[in-house]
Amino acid sequence: MTTETAAPGVWADLVGQPRAVATLQRAVIEGRHAMSHAWLITGPPGSGRSNAARAFAAALQCPNHGDGTCQHCRSTLSGAHPDVTLLQTERLSIGVDEVRELIQTASLRPGVGRYQIIVIEDADRLTDPAADALLKAIEEPPARTVWLLCAPTPDDVLVTIRSRCRKLSLRTPPDAAVAELLIRRDGIDPSTAAFAARAAQGHIGRARALARNEAARNRRHAVLQIPGRLRDIGSCLNAAEHLVESGKEEAARQTAELDARERAALETALGVGTTGVKPKQLAAAQKALKELEEEQKKRATRMVRDQLDFALTELTGFYRDVLSAQIAAEVPLINAEAAETITALARRTTPEKTLACIDAILQCRTDIEGAVNPLLAMEALMLTLGGPFRGR
Ligand SMILES: [Zn+2]
């Protein structure tokens, strides 16, 4: 029997990734031979990519290979190490100016640590000019510089960049590992942690939100009620409208505060409201603010899509449960709390019809991702899902 013990020290929160941890630990301990100056860390959303990058950075700086207790470890994990630069962004793209700044930092010798480390958390958002600039930097890095790039899949990064990186892929962490993390790190009680881990299907951030946030649990509950309520065309169209509206509300709630904070920061940087601003400066400031507004608008649209994507993930899990009930698969239900609806639906339809529902959900995801009007895409989906109920 193999037991999966949580690696100690800085690796403790990187749950369910024993292979990745082993690779990174070996690179830290063996140094030059197992080390690379550029890494591409990939994995599905919520698997812990940025967590892995931070832990790796901490272990590289630590004189004890990542004990988790020294100043180097603690300051790296908290984002305060002077020789570890983290680029996190809420923006949709990372531009060439930001990358040039990082390259400048990367060219410096480390001050207190063993390496100069640059982490780009969303390397899939690099613009083409930014990626070109970065490419030159990672081709010939200074001896003690390490670049850590994170992205969902290798395909999300230009081939020229990924071919120069050592690749590390994370898997979807198992439910038990996610639950254990929620209990240990966030102080969640075991039964809520088990529920949240199962419901989030391996997405750590989503599991944490479900465990800590009642509104998130309520939204999920509402989504799982949908399949049982699709009785006619009217109820299908209503369900679609309701899903899109609640997605918009939640996205608006999340963006409002972020937008205001960014605007205030930009206004301060531009000196808006201070006396003695020349007309030329004022025009430049107005242009910058307008650009920010446009980007915020695009982000708001994306966040609505993200919310709808969560709902579609829940629905996929629901129909996967229906299918396993129909084929009597010996796997635990993702949505044990909706077992009754699942069993009822499983009896009334066939595995073929359930598969068609899952296909329709995936199609809806693709459509929404491809900028089809979300309401139209949802309506089409609900009418398909409602098919087995109609004419009862
Ligand atoms: Zn340490």
XYZ file of C-alpha atoms and ligand atoms in Angstrom:
393
model
C 0.000 0.000 0.000
C 1.296 3.419 -0.822
C 0.473 6.206 1.532
C 0.622 9.750 0.357
C 2.260 11.706 3.132
C 2.145 15.474 2.890
C 5.644 16.643 2.062
C 6.830 18.783 4.938
C 7.951 22.384 4.989
C 7.122 24.650 2.077
C 5.446 21.774 0.192
C 2.743 21.208 2.810
C -0.030 23.035 0.935
C 0.763 21.530 -2.458
C -1.641 18.671 -1.903
C -2.173 15.621 -4.082
C 0.966 16.294 -6.161
C 3.592 13.839 -4.896
C 5.285 13.450 -8.295
C 5.577 17.178 -8.921
C 6.881 17.769 -5.403
C 9.491 15.027 -5.859
C 10.680 16.604 -9.123
C 10.962 20.059 -7.603
C 12.660 18.784 -4.454
C 15.218 16.951 -6.549
C 15.917 20.092 -8.548
C 16.424 22.065 -5.336
C 18.689 19.498 -3.699
C 20.766 18.487 -6.694
C 21.128 22.079 -7.808
C 22.831 22.676 -11.110
C 22.373 19.211 -12.640
C 18.646 18.924 -12.058
C 17.997 22.637 -12.216
C 16.768 24.713 -15.125
C 16.648 28.485 -15.493
C 13.132 28.482 -16.831
C 10.219 26.309 -15.776
C 6.711 26.076 -17.109
C 4.288 24.881 -14.445
C 0.970 23.755 -15.881
C -2.162 22.193 -14.438
C -5.946 22.512 -14.500
C -7.484 25.591 -12.822
C -7.466 25.211 -9.056
C -4.773 22.504 -8.992
C -2.230 24.774 -7.287
C 0.062 26.157 -10.012
C 0.954 29.416 -8.305
C 1.198 27.602 -4.999
C 3.738 25.234 -6.573
C 5.729 28.158 -7.994
C 5.919 29.867 -4.606
C 6.871 26.707 -2.766
C 9.594 26.011 -5.332
C 10.881 29.580 -5.077
C 10.968 29.328 -1.277
C 12.828 26.009 -1.377
C 15.362 27.458 -3.843
C 16.067 30.383 -1.528
C 16.101 28.328 1.664
C 19.489 27.160 3.007
C 17.708 23.968 4.146
C 15.914 23.232 0.860
C 12.508 24.444 2.006
C 12.112 23.781 5.737
C 9.180 26.217 5.778
C 10.353 27.901 8.971
C 13.305 30.157 8.087
C 13.062 33.790 7.033
C 13.650 32.912 3.337
C 10.802 30.391 3.305
C 8.342 32.539 5.178
C 9.001 35.736 3.251
C 8.818 33.929 -0.112
C 5.510 32.268 0.739
C 4.050 35.569 1.934
C 5.268 37.341 -1.208
C 7.781 39.580 0.590
C 11.167 38.060 -0.330
C 13.383 40.738 -1.922
C 14.772 38.275 -4.496
C 11.444 36.767 -5.511
C 9.258 38.851 -7.798
C 5.682 37.661 -8.271
C 3.674 38.946 -11.194
C 0.024 38.360 -10.403
C -2.557 40.056 -12.502
C -6.291 40.599 -12.490
C -5.915 42.039 -15.972
C -6.632 40.170 -19.157
C -3.178 40.629 -20.620
C 0.422 41.176 -19.576
C 2.054 43.819 -21.738
C 5.595 44.342 -22.956
C 6.304 47.160 -20.463
C 5.564 44.917 -17.497
C 7.790 42.209 -18.930
C 10.645 44.660 -19.563
C 10.505 45.640 -15.919
C 10.716 41.975 -14.910
C 13.667 41.446 -17.249
C 15.403 44.380 -15.599
C 14.885 42.773 -12.178
C 15.975 39.387 -13.527
C 19.314 40.838 -14.604
C 20.214 41.804 -11.029
C 22.309 39.616 -8.771
C 20.314 38.264 -5.849
C 20.639 40.501 -2.790
C 20.036 38.185 0.138
C 18.883 34.930 -1.454
C 20.595 32.262 -3.523
C 18.677 33.056 -6.711
C 16.918 35.943 -8.402
C 13.477 34.418 -9.056
C 10.711 35.784 -11.223
C 7.261 34.164 -11.112
C 4.692 34.949 -13.819
C 1.425 33.460 -12.565
C -0.581 33.834 -15.766
C 1.959 33.375 -18.528
C -0.928 32.501 -20.863
C -1.889 36.187 -20.759
C 1.387 37.488 -22.219
C 0.799 39.570 -25.327
C 2.878 38.573 -28.355
C 5.332 41.486 -27.970
C 5.649 40.664 -24.264
C 6.316 37.009 -25.066
C 8.980 38.018 -27.614
C 10.732 40.183 -25.055
C 10.580 37.387 -22.504
C 11.936 34.885 -24.993
C 15.195 36.828 -25.356
C 15.534 36.986 -21.574
C 15.062 33.277 -20.940
C 17.383 32.318 -23.795
C 20.433 33.666 -22.000
C 19.606 34.169 -18.359
C 22.196 35.292 -15.792
C 23.645 32.327 -13.857
C 21.544 32.768 -10.752
C 18.262 33.819 -12.314
C 15.244 31.493 -12.423
C 11.992 32.139 -14.310
C 8.869 30.296 -13.175
C 5.957 30.565 -15.607
C 2.485 29.233 -14.821
C -0.286 28.465 -17.319
C -3.217 26.029 -17.656
C -1.569 23.955 -20.412
C 1.713 24.127 -22.377
C -0.331 25.062 -25.460
C -1.310 28.331 -23.777
C 2.260 29.592 -24.108
C 4.126 30.369 -27.350
C 5.955 27.318 -28.620
C 9.245 29.240 -28.703
C 8.925 29.951 -24.986
C 7.764 26.550 -23.865
C 10.495 24.807 -25.815
C 13.029 26.626 -23.638
C 11.327 25.740 -20.370
C 11.501 22.605 -18.307
C 7.912 21.441 -17.945
C 6.186 20.407 -14.769
C 2.547 19.374 -14.867
C 0.178 19.188 -11.925
C -2.787 16.838 -11.862
C -6.281 17.430 -10.510
C -5.820 16.761 -6.791
C -7.937 13.946 -5.300
C -10.902 14.894 -3.090
C -9.326 13.516 0.064
C -6.217 15.660 -0.378
C -8.298 18.808 -0.979
C -10.454 18.078 2.086
C -7.367 17.513 4.229
C -5.999 20.904 3.144
C -9.259 22.700 3.946
C -9.266 21.173 7.429
C -5.609 21.837 8.163
C -5.091 25.222 6.521
C -8.499 26.875 6.696
C -9.888 25.291 9.871
C -12.956 23.908 8.068
C -14.812 21.135 9.899
C -14.296 17.652 8.376
C -17.814 17.113 7.021
C -18.008 20.528 5.308
C -14.487 19.971 3.948
C -15.445 16.582 2.527
C -18.572 18.032 0.916
C -16.723 21.035 -0.563
C -13.849 18.935 -1.923
C -16.257 16.529 -3.613
C -18.474 19.287 -4.997
C -15.528 21.300 -6.362
C -14.205 18.286 -8.308
C -10.558 19.009 -7.604
C -10.558 22.820 -7.817
C -8.938 23.935 -4.553
C -10.052 27.589 -4.699
C -13.595 26.588 -5.586
C -13.627 24.065 -2.710
C -12.467 26.756 -0.309
C -15.179 29.154 -1.530
C -17.850 26.470 -1.171
C -16.635 25.605 2.323
C -16.480 29.177 3.578
C -19.164 31.001 1.682
C -22.818 30.230 2.153
C -23.855 32.246 -0.899
C -21.617 30.071 -3.092
C -23.230 26.952 -1.607
C -26.695 28.383 -2.240
C -25.874 29.212 -5.861
C -24.615 25.687 -6.360
C -27.722 24.240 -4.745
C -29.910 26.315 -7.078
C -28.042 25.006 -10.139
C -28.550 21.383 -9.046
C -32.301 21.994 -8.768
C -32.516 22.991 -12.425
C -32.634 19.558 -14.133
C -35.607 18.484 -12.012
C -37.553 21.608 -12.889
C -37.352 21.617 -16.667
C -40.926 20.636 -17.467
C -41.855 22.731 -20.474
C -40.469 25.407 -22.765
C -41.379 28.168 -20.312
C -39.483 26.601 -17.421
C -36.460 25.996 -19.680
C -36.333 29.630 -20.775
C -36.822 30.794 -17.182
C -34.002 28.608 -15.931
C -31.673 30.003 -18.607
C -32.549 33.594 -17.772
C -32.172 33.003 -14.069
C -28.735 31.410 -14.493
C -27.435 34.244 -16.640
C -28.854 36.930 -14.332
C -27.396 35.415 -11.185
C -24.052 34.990 -12.961
C -24.129 38.677 -13.859
C -24.994 39.702 -10.299
C -22.180 37.687 -8.802
C -19.674 38.981 -11.375
C -20.789 42.572 -10.713
C -20.330 42.067 -6.998
C -16.800 40.762 -7.529
C -15.731 43.414 -10.020
C -17.159 46.534 -8.348
C -14.577 46.720 -5.583
C -11.691 45.686 -7.836
C -12.606 48.337 -10.450
C -12.780 51.115 -7.881
C -9.435 50.176 -6.349
C -7.679 50.084 -9.732
C -9.159 53.418 -10.741
C -8.097 55.088 -7.507
C -4.553 53.713 -7.875
C -4.304 54.926 -11.468
C -5.663 58.373 -10.610
C -3.094 58.733 -7.860
C -0.303 57.617 -10.190
C -1.435 60.109 -12.847
C -1.797 62.964 -10.369
C -5.477 63.457 -11.205
C -7.010 66.059 -8.925
C -3.696 67.687 -8.018
C -3.180 71.336 -8.917
C -0.916 72.550 -11.691
C -1.522 69.672 -14.103
C -0.724 70.755 -17.666
C -3.337 70.204 -20.411
C -1.051 67.697 -22.148
C -0.705 65.641 -18.950
C -4.440 65.827 -18.404
C -5.121 64.456 -21.888
C -2.695 61.591 -21.276
C -4.387 60.850 -17.955
C -7.819 60.797 -19.576
C -6.554 58.420 -22.220
C -5.080 56.065 -19.593
C -8.314 56.102 -17.586
C -10.315 55.341 -20.702
C -8.065 52.382 -21.466
C -8.530 51.099 -17.935
C -12.301 51.402 -18.236
C -12.279 49.425 -21.468
C -10.177 46.698 -19.944
C -12.442 46.561 -16.891
C -15.445 46.189 -19.151
C -13.826 43.238 -20.921
C -12.914 41.688 -17.608
C -16.498 42.035 -16.357
C -17.677 40.122 -19.418
C -15.116 37.426 -18.747
C -16.166 37.149 -15.110
C -19.772 36.576 -16.117
C -18.522 33.787 -18.368
C -16.489 32.350 -15.459
C -19.612 32.301 -13.290
C -21.592 30.530 -16.004
C -18.737 28.101 -16.379
C -19.007 27.180 -12.692
C -22.711 26.495 -13.181
C -21.978 24.358 -16.249
C -19.372 22.410 -14.277
C -22.012 21.667 -11.630
C -24.425 20.502 -14.319
C -21.796 18.280 -15.911
C -21.227 16.670 -12.505
C -24.967 16.193 -12.074
C -25.406 14.372 -15.396
C -22.251 12.368 -14.799
C -23.978 11.169 -11.599
C -27.139 10.333 -13.562
C -25.047 8.330 -15.994
C -23.262 6.408 -13.258
C -26.641 5.582 -11.690
C -27.892 4.337 -15.081
C -24.934 2.099 -15.772
C -24.672 1.097 -12.076
C -21.079 2.281 -11.895
C -19.493 1.715 -8.503
C -18.343 5.317 -8.090
C -19.466 7.734 -5.387
C -21.869 10.463 -6.505
C -20.398 13.975 -6.834
C -23.763 15.366 -5.773
C -24.802 12.947 -3.058
C -27.217 15.576 -1.668
C -29.215 15.469 -4.915
C -29.353 11.657 -4.957
C -33.128 11.544 -5.151
C -33.411 13.748 -8.249
C -30.505 11.876 -9.807
C -32.082 8.468 -9.263
C -35.465 9.634 -10.515
C -33.972 11.069 -13.687
C -31.774 8.001 -14.172
C -34.877 5.774 -14.199
C -36.791 7.951 -16.597
C -34.160 8.325 -19.329
C -31.440 6.284 -20.990
C -27.637 6.485 -20.848
C -27.705 7.656 -24.492
C -29.924 10.594 -23.584
C -27.745 11.435 -20.587
C -24.670 11.432 -22.806
C -26.481 13.764 -25.190
C -27.138 16.112 -22.230
C -23.446 16.070 -21.263
C -22.519 16.802 -24.889
C -24.961 19.711 -24.929
C -23.381 21.162 -21.765
C -19.916 20.923 -23.278
C -21.215 22.548 -26.449
C -22.722 25.366 -24.379
C -19.348 25.906 -22.668
C -17.607 26.085 -26.023
C -20.245 28.496 -27.350
C -19.966 30.824 -24.355
C -16.174 30.679 -24.508
C -16.460 31.546 -28.216
C -18.473 34.677 -27.396
C -21.930 33.427 -28.357
C -24.553 35.474 -26.485
C -24.666 33.675 -23.086
C -28.461 33.842 -22.813
C -28.970 32.261 -26.240
C -26.426 29.539 -25.470
C -28.087 28.804 -22.112
C -31.565 28.729 -23.629
C -30.454 26.230 -26.250
C -28.905 24.108 -23.515
C -31.932 24.173 -21.225
C -34.240 23.167 -24.073
C -31.989 20.166 -24.764
C -31.769 19.229 -21.084
C -35.515 19.644 -20.740
C -36.129 17.238 -23.626
C -36.617 14.080 -21.486
C -39.202 15.852 -19.320
C -41.393 17.244 -22.014
C -44.445 15.354 -23.097
C -44.528 13.383 -19.857
Zn 13.668 27.750 4.862
